[in-house]
């Protein structure tokens, strides 16, 4: 079991392997049993495990035994279980040392592992076209190597004698590629939900998405022969490039809307300031002329000076109040409609 601690959603990789060769029926049975150990839906409790005569809860084992966190902190690190569709993502690695099994057996295994259900249950299974689409949707580089992906269930078949560390090397290297694509899918879905929400904080979303894109969305992730091809294949299968473009488009549209609002706000502020200045211009000129006459007589009447000070204070308060009111209460759209007949 591996725990990949990422910034937002940690990934738990549970690895199950057999200690002897399996036939086709035993492979199906092992896949069903392994899937039953996972939570079925967000908020569901994982199964109780029995290890060495001890019963333990998966949550208790990870947080208490592995991470050694006190029980009062468990709720701080608990999160929702994310899954794509009806089941959690799964990576099935099947190695047949005798070579490729018969085509009928191999196709039956692919359909069973890809669908997470018995392929012979016609009453609830997919139609013939979907079955053929699943079988055709694969990546192959060598004659003894083939990779299938369907709804976040990855199935890798190896055929022939064990060479060059296979299948252990494949499980070690390529399962992590599958894990990082799963994490990208979850995070991009989070960003898309935020960008489409009614109270999206665009500035915060833009910064966090840019940081995530720099760190977790590289174009090349490995130097292994098939690594980048598998990475691109999985990203396309999960529609990650389309989701990323949609998020970027949502941010771009929000930025354009914000710039238009700021432009209208600035224009209307100038109109308000110009109008207020025009209203105060005659009084200012009259006050200035009257003040010049008083200064020429060298008479300093307190009433005049207090009145002049009050006029300027009132003007400053009026200009500031109107500016704050237009910005805080968003009077721009209403005044624009009133002045320019816009709806």
mmCIF file of C-alpha atoms in Angstrom:
data_model
loop_
_atom_site.group_PDB
_atom_site.id
_atom_site.type_symbol
_atom_site.label_atom_id
_atom_site.label_comp_id
_atom_site.label_asym_id
_atom_site.label_seq_id
_atom_site.Cartn_x
_atom_site.Cartn_y
_atom_site.Cartn_z
ATOM 1 C CA UNK A 1 0.000 0.000 0.000
ATOM 2 C CA UNK A 2 1.312 3.464 -0.933
ATOM 3 C CA UNK A 3 0.070 6.833 0.310
ATOM 4 C CA UNK A 4 0.881 9.672 -2.118
ATOM 5 C CA UNK A 5 0.551 12.912 -0.176
ATOM 6 C CA UNK A 6 -0.378 15.692 -2.595
ATOM 7 C CA UNK A 7 -1.359 19.277 -1.882
ATOM 8 C CA UNK A 8 -5.137 18.826 -1.876
ATOM 9 C CA UNK A 9 -6.282 15.237 -2.380
ATOM 10 C CA UNK A 10 -3.937 12.481 -1.114
ATOM 11 C CA UNK A 11 -3.967 9.291 -3.165
ATOM 12 C CA UNK A 12 -4.097 5.859 -1.574
ATOM 13 C CA UNK A 13 -2.746 3.046 -3.772
ATOM 14 C CA UNK A 14 -3.772 -0.419 -2.625
ATOM 15 C CA UNK A 15 -1.791 -3.117 -4.413
ATOM 16 C CA UNK A 16 -2.996 -6.697 -4.558
ATOM 17 C CA UNK A 17 -1.053 -9.562 -6.120
ATOM 18 C CA UNK A 18 -1.363 -13.308 -6.268
ATOM 19 C CA UNK A 19 1.199 -15.804 -5.014
ATOM 20 C CA UNK A 20 0.440 -18.352 -7.722
ATOM 21 C CA UNK A 21 -0.778 -18.429 -11.329
ATOM 22 C CA UNK A 22 -4.475 -17.653 -11.820
ATOM 23 C CA UNK A 23 -6.793 -18.924 -14.481
ATOM 24 C CA UNK A 24 -9.351 -16.673 -16.157
ATOM 25 C CA UNK A 25 -12.088 -17.234 -13.552
ATOM 26 C CA UNK A 26 -9.694 -16.621 -10.660
ATOM 27 C CA UNK A 27 -8.564 -13.327 -12.211
ATOM 28 C CA UNK A 28 -12.192 -12.174 -12.283
ATOM 29 C CA UNK A 29 -12.762 -13.302 -8.694
ATOM 30 C CA UNK A 30 -9.635 -11.475 -7.463
ATOM 31 C CA UNK A 31 -10.707 -8.280 -9.252
ATOM 32 C CA UNK A 32 -14.159 -8.381 -7.642
ATOM 33 C CA UNK A 33 -12.724 -9.096 -4.178
ATOM 34 C CA UNK A 34 -10.184 -6.262 -4.427
ATOM 35 C CA UNK A 35 -12.873 -3.805 -5.504
ATOM 36 C CA UNK A 36 -15.007 -4.719 -2.487
ATOM 37 C CA UNK A 37 -12.300 -3.419 -0.141
ATOM 38 C CA UNK A 38 -12.761 0.148 -1.359
ATOM 39 C CA UNK A 39 -15.478 2.537 -0.175
ATOM 40 C CA UNK A 40 -18.453 2.305 -2.497
ATOM 41 C CA UNK A 41 -19.290 6.029 -2.538
ATOM 42 C CA UNK A 42 -18.229 9.323 -0.919
ATOM 43 C CA UNK A 43 -18.790 9.161 2.814
ATOM 44 C CA UNK A 44 -18.896 5.367 2.911
ATOM 45 C CA UNK A 45 -16.773 3.519 5.436
ATOM 46 C CA UNK A 46 -13.985 1.270 4.165
ATOM 47 C CA UNK A 47 -14.153 -2.414 4.942
ATOM 48 C CA UNK A 48 -12.808 -3.792 8.194
ATOM 49 C CA UNK A 49 -9.519 -5.582 7.594
ATOM 50 C CA UNK A 50 -8.241 -8.587 9.512
ATOM 51 C CA UNK A 51 -4.465 -8.787 9.746
ATOM 52 C CA UNK A 52 -2.621 -11.230 11.966
ATOM 53 C CA UNK A 53 -5.640 -11.915 14.131
ATOM 54 C CA UNK A 54 -6.301 -8.178 14.554
ATOM 55 C CA UNK A 55 -9.317 -6.356 13.187
ATOM 56 C CA UNK A 56 -8.718 -2.786 12.104
ATOM 57 C CA UNK A 57 -10.438 -0.046 10.159
ATOM 58 C CA UNK A 58 -8.594 1.206 7.090
ATOM 59 C CA UNK A 59 -8.945 4.819 8.264
ATOM 60 C CA UNK A 60 -7.605 3.901 11.697
ATOM 61 C CA UNK A 61 -4.664 2.027 10.216
ATOM 62 C CA UNK A 62 -3.593 4.823 7.848
ATOM 63 C CA UNK A 63 -4.051 7.785 10.177
ATOM 64 C CA UNK A 64 -3.188 6.093 13.466
ATOM 65 C CA UNK A 65 -0.597 3.443 12.639
ATOM 66 C CA UNK A 66 1.060 4.690 9.446
ATOM 67 C CA UNK A 67 0.918 8.469 9.994
ATOM 68 C CA UNK A 68 0.924 8.221 13.815
ATOM 69 C CA UNK A 69 -1.622 11.025 14.159
ATOM 70 C CA UNK A 70 -3.532 11.368 17.440
ATOM 71 C CA UNK A 71 -7.217 10.500 17.133
ATOM 72 C CA UNK A 72 -8.331 14.090 17.829
ATOM 73 C CA UNK A 73 -6.652 15.166 14.569
ATOM 74 C CA UNK A 74 -8.222 12.531 12.343
ATOM 75 C CA UNK A 75 -11.154 14.731 11.388
ATOM 76 C CA UNK A 76 -8.736 17.464 10.267
ATOM 77 C CA UNK A 77 -7.246 15.282 7.549
ATOM 78 C CA UNK A 78 -10.309 13.296 6.556
ATOM 79 C CA UNK A 79 -11.566 13.982 3.061
ATOM 80 C CA UNK A 80 -14.135 12.803 0.606
ATOM 81 C CA UNK A 81 -13.557 9.711 -1.486
ATOM 82 C CA UNK A 82 -13.328 10.756 -5.112
ATOM 83 C CA UNK A 83 -14.162 8.380 -7.881
ATOM 84 C CA UNK A 84 -14.932 8.678 -11.585
ATOM 85 C CA UNK A 85 -18.376 7.307 -12.219
ATOM 86 C CA UNK A 86 -19.605 4.355 -10.204
ATOM 87 C CA UNK A 87 -16.290 2.874 -9.103
ATOM 88 C CA UNK A 88 -12.853 3.939 -7.998
ATOM 89 C CA UNK A 89 -10.058 3.900 -10.602
ATOM 90 C CA UNK A 90 -8.408 0.527 -11.007
ATOM 91 C CA UNK A 91 -5.204 -0.755 -12.617
ATOM 92 C CA UNK A 92 -5.217 -4.439 -13.595
ATOM 93 C CA UNK A 93 -1.960 -6.062 -14.714
ATOM 94 C CA UNK A 94 -2.282 -9.520 -16.281
ATOM 95 C CA UNK A 95 0.774 -11.459 -17.368
ATOM 96 C CA UNK A 96 0.479 -14.699 -19.321
ATOM 97 C CA UNK A 97 3.884 -16.386 -19.549
ATOM 98 C CA UNK A 98 2.634 -18.963 -22.021
ATOM 99 C CA UNK A 99 1.830 -16.222 -24.544
ATOM 100 C CA UNK A 100 -1.411 -14.599 -25.505
ATOM 101 C CA UNK A 101 -4.499 -16.565 -24.404
ATOM 102 C CA UNK A 102 -7.156 -17.361 -26.929
ATOM 103 C CA UNK A 103 -8.833 -14.290 -28.352
ATOM 104 C CA UNK A 104 -12.206 -15.212 -26.861
ATOM 105 C CA UNK A 105 -10.704 -15.593 -23.366
ATOM 106 C CA UNK A 106 -8.707 -12.356 -23.658
ATOM 107 C CA UNK A 107 -11.701 -10.354 -24.869
ATOM 108 C CA UNK A 108 -13.841 -11.756 -22.057
ATOM 109 C CA UNK A 109 -11.226 -10.691 -19.494
ATOM 110 C CA UNK A 110 -10.916 -7.205 -21.010
ATOM 111 C CA UNK A 111 -14.670 -6.650 -20.900
ATOM 112 C CA UNK A 112 -14.971 -7.994 -17.372
ATOM 113 C CA UNK A 113 -12.132 -5.880 -15.966
ATOM 114 C CA UNK A 114 -13.128 -2.765 -17.924
ATOM 115 C CA UNK A 115 -16.798 -2.913 -16.943
ATOM 116 C CA UNK A 116 -16.347 -4.131 -13.375
ATOM 117 C CA UNK A 117 -19.060 -6.719 -13.943
ATOM 118 C CA UNK A 118 -19.596 -10.142 -15.425
ATOM 119 C CA UNK A 119 -19.524 -9.711 -19.195
ATOM 120 C CA UNK A 120 -22.117 -12.436 -19.713
ATOM 121 C CA UNK A 121 -24.895 -10.552 -17.867
ATOM 122 C CA UNK A 122 -26.619 -9.392 -20.998
ATOM 123 C CA UNK A 123 -29.641 -7.922 -19.224
ATOM 124 C CA UNK A 124 -27.568 -5.118 -17.680
ATOM 125 C CA UNK A 125 -24.474 -5.169 -19.853
ATOM 126 C CA UNK A 126 -23.516 -2.892 -22.772
ATOM 127 C CA UNK A 127 -24.574 -3.461 -26.337
ATOM 128 C CA UNK A 128 -22.436 -4.997 -29.053
ATOM 129 C CA UNK A 129 -21.143 -1.648 -30.328
ATOM 130 C CA UNK A 130 -19.931 -0.580 -26.878
ATOM 131 C CA UNK A 131 -18.246 -3.921 -26.316
ATOM 132 C CA UNK A 132 -16.365 -3.587 -29.573
ATOM 133 C CA UNK A 133 -15.408 0.007 -28.724
ATOM 134 C CA UNK A 134 -13.881 -1.185 -25.445
ATOM 135 C CA UNK A 135 -11.862 -3.857 -27.219
ATOM 136 C CA UNK A 136 -10.672 -1.425 -29.889
ATOM 137 C CA UNK A 137 -9.656 1.304 -27.446
ATOM 138 C CA UNK A 138 -6.115 0.238 -26.618
ATOM 139 C CA UNK A 139 -2.491 1.247 -26.924
ATOM 140 C CA UNK A 140 0.092 -1.181 -28.228
ATOM 141 C CA UNK A 141 3.806 -0.759 -28.935
ATOM 142 C CA UNK A 142 5.128 -4.314 -28.940
ATOM 143 C CA UNK A 143 3.626 -7.633 -29.957
ATOM 144 C CA UNK A 144 3.537 -8.929 -26.370
ATOM 145 C CA UNK A 145 2.234 -5.723 -24.717
ATOM 146 C CA UNK A 146 -1.211 -4.101 -24.831
ATOM 147 C CA UNK A 147 -2.947 -1.473 -22.706
ATOM 148 C CA UNK A 148 -6.725 -0.953 -22.435
ATOM 149 C CA UNK A 149 -8.531 1.945 -20.727
ATOM 150 C CA UNK A 150 -12.215 2.337 -20.134
ATOM 151 C CA UNK A 151 -13.888 4.644 -17.624
ATOM 152 C CA UNK A 152 -10.815 4.921 -15.424
ATOM 153 C CA UNK A 153 -10.120 1.199 -15.336
ATOM 154 C CA UNK A 154 -6.703 0.465 -16.754
ATOM 155 C CA UNK A 155 -5.960 -3.066 -17.959
ATOM 156 C CA UNK A 156 -2.454 -4.005 -19.084
ATOM 157 C CA UNK A 157 -1.729 -7.366 -20.699
ATOM 158 C CA UNK A 158 1.766 -8.858 -20.998
ATOM 159 C CA UNK A 159 2.382 -12.031 -22.970
ATOM 160 C CA UNK A 160 5.420 -14.271 -23.121
ATOM 161 C CA UNK A 161 8.263 -15.131 -20.771
ATOM 162 C CA UNK A 162 9.336 -12.700 -18.059
ATOM 163 C CA UNK A 163 12.170 -10.503 -19.352
ATOM 164 C CA UNK A 164 13.864 -7.238 -18.374
ATOM 165 C CA UNK A 165 12.159 -7.121 -14.983
ATOM 166 C CA UNK A 166 8.636 -7.489 -16.327
ATOM 167 C CA UNK A 167 5.977 -7.349 -15.063
ATOM 168 C CA UNK A 168 7.349 -5.713 -11.877
ATOM 169 C CA UNK A 169 8.917 -2.807 -13.774
ATOM 170 C CA UNK A 170 5.655 -2.079 -15.569
ATOM 171 C CA UNK A 171 3.680 -2.092 -12.317
ATOM 172 C CA UNK A 172 6.263 0.118 -10.586
ATOM 173 C CA UNK A 173 6.682 2.726 -13.312
ATOM 174 C CA UNK A 174 3.376 2.958 -15.116
ATOM 175 C CA UNK A 175 0.999 2.681 -12.174
ATOM 176 C CA UNK A 176 2.300 6.055 -10.984
ATOM 177 C CA UNK A 177 1.445 7.574 -14.366
ATOM 178 C CA UNK A 178 -2.084 6.321 -13.883
ATOM 179 C CA UNK A 179 -2.141 7.806 -10.379
ATOM 180 C CA UNK A 180 -1.010 11.268 -11.498
ATOM 181 C CA UNK A 181 -3.646 11.329 -14.248
ATOM 182 C CA UNK A 182 -6.278 10.431 -11.641
ATOM 183 C CA UNK A 183 -5.104 13.311 -9.469
ATOM 184 C CA UNK A 184 -5.185 15.683 -12.446
ATOM 185 C CA UNK A 185 -8.745 14.603 -13.189
ATOM 186 C CA UNK A 186 -9.929 15.268 -9.628
ATOM 187 C CA UNK A 187 -8.222 18.666 -9.356
ATOM 188 C CA UNK A 188 -9.297 19.867 -12.797
ATOM 189 C CA UNK A 189 -12.868 18.910 -11.951
ATOM 190 C CA UNK A 190 -12.551 20.977 -8.758
ATOM 191 C CA UNK A 191 -11.292 23.979 -10.726
ATOM 192 C CA UNK A 192 -14.065 23.621 -13.290
ATOM 193 C CA UNK A 193 -16.706 23.530 -10.548
ATOM 194 C CA UNK A 194 -15.208 26.667 -8.990
ATOM 195 C CA UNK A 195 -15.026 28.503 -12.319
ATOM 196 C CA UNK A 196 -18.650 27.643 -13.117
ATOM 197 C CA UNK A 197 -19.958 28.455 -9.646
ATOM 198 C CA UNK A 198 -22.007 31.560 -8.843
ATOM 199 C CA UNK A 199 -19.470 32.924 -6.335
ATOM 200 C CA UNK A 200 -16.240 32.140 -8.121
ATOM 201 C CA UNK A 201 -13.265 34.079 -6.786
ATOM 202 C CA UNK A 202 -11.554 34.571 -10.122
ATOM 203 C CA UNK A 203 -8.355 36.119 -8.746
ATOM 204 C CA UNK A 204 -7.815 33.268 -6.274
ATOM 205 C CA UNK A 205 -8.853 30.675 -8.857
ATOM 206 C CA UNK A 206 -6.473 32.116 -11.449
ATOM 207 C CA UNK A 207 -3.497 32.007 -9.086
ATOM 208 C CA UNK A 208 -4.180 28.519 -7.725
ATOM 209 C CA UNK A 209 -4.825 27.103 -11.201
ATOM 210 C CA UNK A 210 -1.618 28.637 -12.547
ATOM 211 C CA UNK A 211 0.364 27.079 -9.671
ATOM 212 C CA UNK A 212 -1.300 23.691 -10.241
ATOM 213 C CA UNK A 213 -0.652 23.844 -13.985
ATOM 214 C CA UNK A 214 3.056 24.561 -13.486
ATOM 215 C CA UNK A 215 3.503 21.740 -11.006
ATOM 216 C CA UNK A 216 1.093 18.982 -12.020
ATOM 217 C CA UNK A 217 0.410 19.410 -15.749
ATOM 218 C CA UNK A 218 3.760 18.781 -17.436
ATOM 219 C CA UNK A 219 3.909 17.796 -21.075
ATOM 220 C CA UNK A 220 6.562 15.152 -20.403
ATOM 221 C CA UNK A 221 6.746 13.176 -17.168
ATOM 222 C CA UNK A 222 9.200 10.327 -17.723
ATOM 223 C CA UNK A 223 12.138 9.105 -19.794
ATOM 224 C CA UNK A 224 10.827 5.543 -20.110
ATOM 225 C CA UNK A 225 10.199 4.235 -23.578
ATOM 226 C CA UNK A 226 6.415 4.037 -23.314
ATOM 227 C CA UNK A 227 5.941 6.525 -20.490
ATOM 228 C CA UNK A 228 4.930 9.621 -22.429
ATOM 229 C CA UNK A 229 2.760 7.648 -24.844
ATOM 230 C CA UNK A 230 0.858 6.104 -21.921
ATOM 231 C CA UNK A 231 0.608 9.517 -20.250
ATOM 232 C CA UNK A 232 -0.856 11.131 -23.378
ATOM 233 C CA UNK A 233 -3.163 8.166 -23.951
ATOM 234 C CA UNK A 234 -4.586 8.348 -20.429
ATOM 235 C CA UNK A 235 -5.003 12.126 -20.507
ATOM 236 C CA UNK A 236 -6.942 11.949 -23.778
ATOM 237 C CA UNK A 237 -9.047 9.058 -22.474
ATOM 238 C CA UNK A 238 -10.013 11.179 -19.449
ATOM 239 C CA UNK A 239 -10.662 14.310 -21.562
ATOM 240 C CA UNK A 240 -8.182 16.298 -19.480
ATOM 241 C CA UNK A 241 -7.045 18.619 -22.313
ATOM 242 C CA UNK A 242 -10.678 19.583 -22.991
ATOM 243 C CA UNK A 243 -11.369 20.214 -19.294
ATOM 244 C CA UNK A 244 -8.221 22.328 -19.000
ATOM 245 C CA UNK A 245 -9.195 24.450 -22.024
ATOM 246 C CA UNK A 246 -12.678 24.918 -20.587
ATOM 247 C CA UNK A 247 -11.255 26.168 -17.286
ATOM 248 C CA UNK A 248 -8.933 28.577 -19.087
ATOM 249 C CA UNK A 249 -11.844 29.841 -21.164
ATOM 250 C CA UNK A 250 -13.960 30.408 -18.048
ATOM 251 C CA UNK A 251 -11.129 32.404 -16.466
ATOM 252 C CA UNK A 252 -10.623 34.424 -19.666
ATOM 253 C CA UNK A 253 -14.322 35.293 -19.897
ATOM 254 C CA UNK A 254 -14.400 36.283 -16.233
ATOM 255 C CA UNK A 255 -11.350 38.503 -16.729
ATOM 256 C CA UNK A 256 -12.943 40.210 -19.740
ATOM 257 C CA UNK A 257 -16.162 40.794 -17.822
ATOM 258 C CA UNK A 258 -14.198 42.229 -14.885
ATOM 259 C CA UNK A 259 -12.248 44.551 -17.187
ATOM 260 C CA UNK A 260 -15.478 45.800 -18.790
ATOM 261 C CA UNK A 261 -16.988 46.474 -15.357
ATOM 262 C CA UNK A 262 -13.886 48.362 -14.282
ATOM 263 C CA UNK A 263 -13.929 50.397 -17.501
ATOM 264 C CA UNK A 264 -17.566 51.334 -17.022
ATOM 265 C CA UNK A 265 -16.899 52.150 -13.380
ATOM 266 C CA UNK A 266 -14.019 54.473 -14.298
ATOM 267 C CA UNK A 267 -16.069 56.200 -17.013
ATOM 268 C CA UNK A 268 -18.995 56.766 -14.695
ATOM 269 C CA UNK A 269 -16.709 57.995 -11.915
ATOM 270 C CA UNK A 270 -15.347 60.605 -14.319
ATOM 271 C CA UNK A 271 -18.900 61.610 -15.228
ATOM 272 C CA UNK A 272 -19.798 62.010 -11.556
ATOM 273 C CA UNK A 273 -16.669 64.030 -10.799
ATOM 274 C CA UNK A 274 -17.188 66.238 -13.856
ATOM 275 C CA UNK A 275 -20.845 66.822 -12.959
ATOM 276 C CA UNK A 276 -20.028 67.710 -9.367
ATOM 277 C CA UNK A 277 -17.236 70.041 -10.501
ATOM 278 C CA UNK A 278 -19.589 71.745 -12.937
ATOM 279 C CA UNK A 279 -22.164 72.215 -10.191
ATOM 280 C CA UNK A 280 -19.588 73.780 -7.868
ATOM 281 C CA UNK A 281 -17.901 75.930 -10.534
ATOM 282 C CA UNK A 282 -20.255 78.975 -10.347
ATOM 283 C CA UNK A 283 -20.206 78.942 -6.557
ATOM 284 C CA UNK A 284 -16.440 78.619 -6.579
ATOM 285 C CA UNK A 285 -16.029 81.542 -8.953
ATOM 286 C CA UNK A 286 -18.411 83.696 -6.958
ATOM 287 C CA UNK A 287 -16.697 82.807 -3.706
ATOM 288 C CA UNK A 288 -13.292 83.544 -5.176
ATOM 289 C CA UNK A 289 -14.403 86.967 -6.445
ATOM 290 C CA UNK A 290 -16.052 87.789 -3.157
ATOM 291 C CA UNK A 291 -12.966 86.664 -1.307
ATOM 292 C CA UNK A 292 -10.720 88.807 -3.484
ATOM 293 C CA UNK A 293 -12.877 91.859 -2.684
ATOM 294 C CA UNK A 294 -12.702 91.105 1.021
ATOM 295 C CA UNK A 295 -8.952 90.635 0.857
ATOM 296 C CA UNK A 296 -8.620 93.991 -0.925
ATOM 297 C CA UNK A 297 -10.477 95.664 1.941
ATOM 298 C CA UNK A 298 -8.306 93.727 4.398
ATOM 299 C CA UNK A 299 -11.411 92.730 6.288
ATOM 300 C CA UNK A 300 -11.556 89.185 7.648
ATOM 301 C CA UNK A 301 -15.102 88.254 8.534
ATOM 302 C CA UNK A 302 -15.325 84.923 10.438
ATOM 303 C CA UNK A 303 -18.699 84.048 8.905
ATOM 304 C CA UNK A 304 -17.262 84.222 5.395
ATOM 305 C CA UNK A 305 -14.322 81.982 6.179
ATOM 306 C CA UNK A 306 -16.395 79.430 8.059
ATOM 307 C CA UNK A 307 -18.864 79.349 5.165
ATOM 308 C CA UNK A 308 -16.055 78.864 2.646
ATOM 309 C CA UNK A 309 -14.593 76.002 4.687
ATOM 310 C CA UNK A 310 -18.012 74.373 5.036
ATOM 311 C CA UNK A 311 -18.576 74.590 1.263
ATOM 312 C CA UNK A 312 -15.315 72.843 0.467
ATOM 313 C CA UNK A 313 -15.855 70.181 3.129
ATOM 314 C CA UNK A 314 -19.368 69.556 1.806
ATOM 315 C CA UNK A 315 -18.038 69.252 -1.730
ATOM 316 C CA UNK A 316 -15.340 66.785 -0.694
ATOM 317 C CA UNK A 317 -17.835 64.671 1.266
ATOM 318 C CA UNK A 318 -20.275 64.713 -1.655
ATOM 319 C CA UNK A 319 -17.647 63.654 -4.217
ATOM 320 C CA UNK A 320 -16.251 60.922 -1.947
ATOM 321 C CA UNK A 321 -19.688 59.649 -0.992
ATOM 322 C CA UNK A 322 -20.834 59.398 -4.588
ATOM 323 C CA UNK A 323 -17.649 57.601 -5.622
ATOM 324 C CA UNK A 324 -17.938 55.051 -2.792
ATOM 325 C CA UNK A 325 -21.656 54.565 -3.429
ATOM 326 C CA UNK A 326 -21.122 53.836 -7.117
ATOM 327 C CA UNK A 327 -18.373 51.361 -6.331
ATOM 328 C CA UNK A 328 -19.945 49.582 -3.371
ATOM 329 C CA UNK A 329 -23.582 49.436 -4.383
ATOM 330 C CA UNK A 330 -22.854 48.938 -8.100
ATOM 331 C CA UNK A 331 -24.949 51.849 -9.294
ATOM 332 C CA UNK A 332 -23.082 51.844 -12.608
ATOM 333 C CA UNK A 333 -25.443 49.510 -14.509
ATOM 334 C CA UNK A 334 -28.498 51.406 -13.252
ATOM 335 C CA UNK A 335 -27.124 54.847 -14.109
ATOM 336 C CA UNK A 336 -25.875 53.626 -17.481
ATOM 337 C CA UNK A 337 -29.339 52.365 -18.296
ATOM 338 C CA UNK A 338 -30.821 55.673 -17.161
ATOM 339 C CA UNK A 339 -28.382 57.867 -19.102
ATOM 340 C CA UNK A 340 -27.909 55.795 -22.236
ATOM 341 C CA UNK A 341 -31.128 53.810 -22.386
ATOM 342 C CA UNK A 342 -29.360 50.451 -21.870
ATOM 343 C CA UNK A 343 -31.143 47.427 -20.508
#
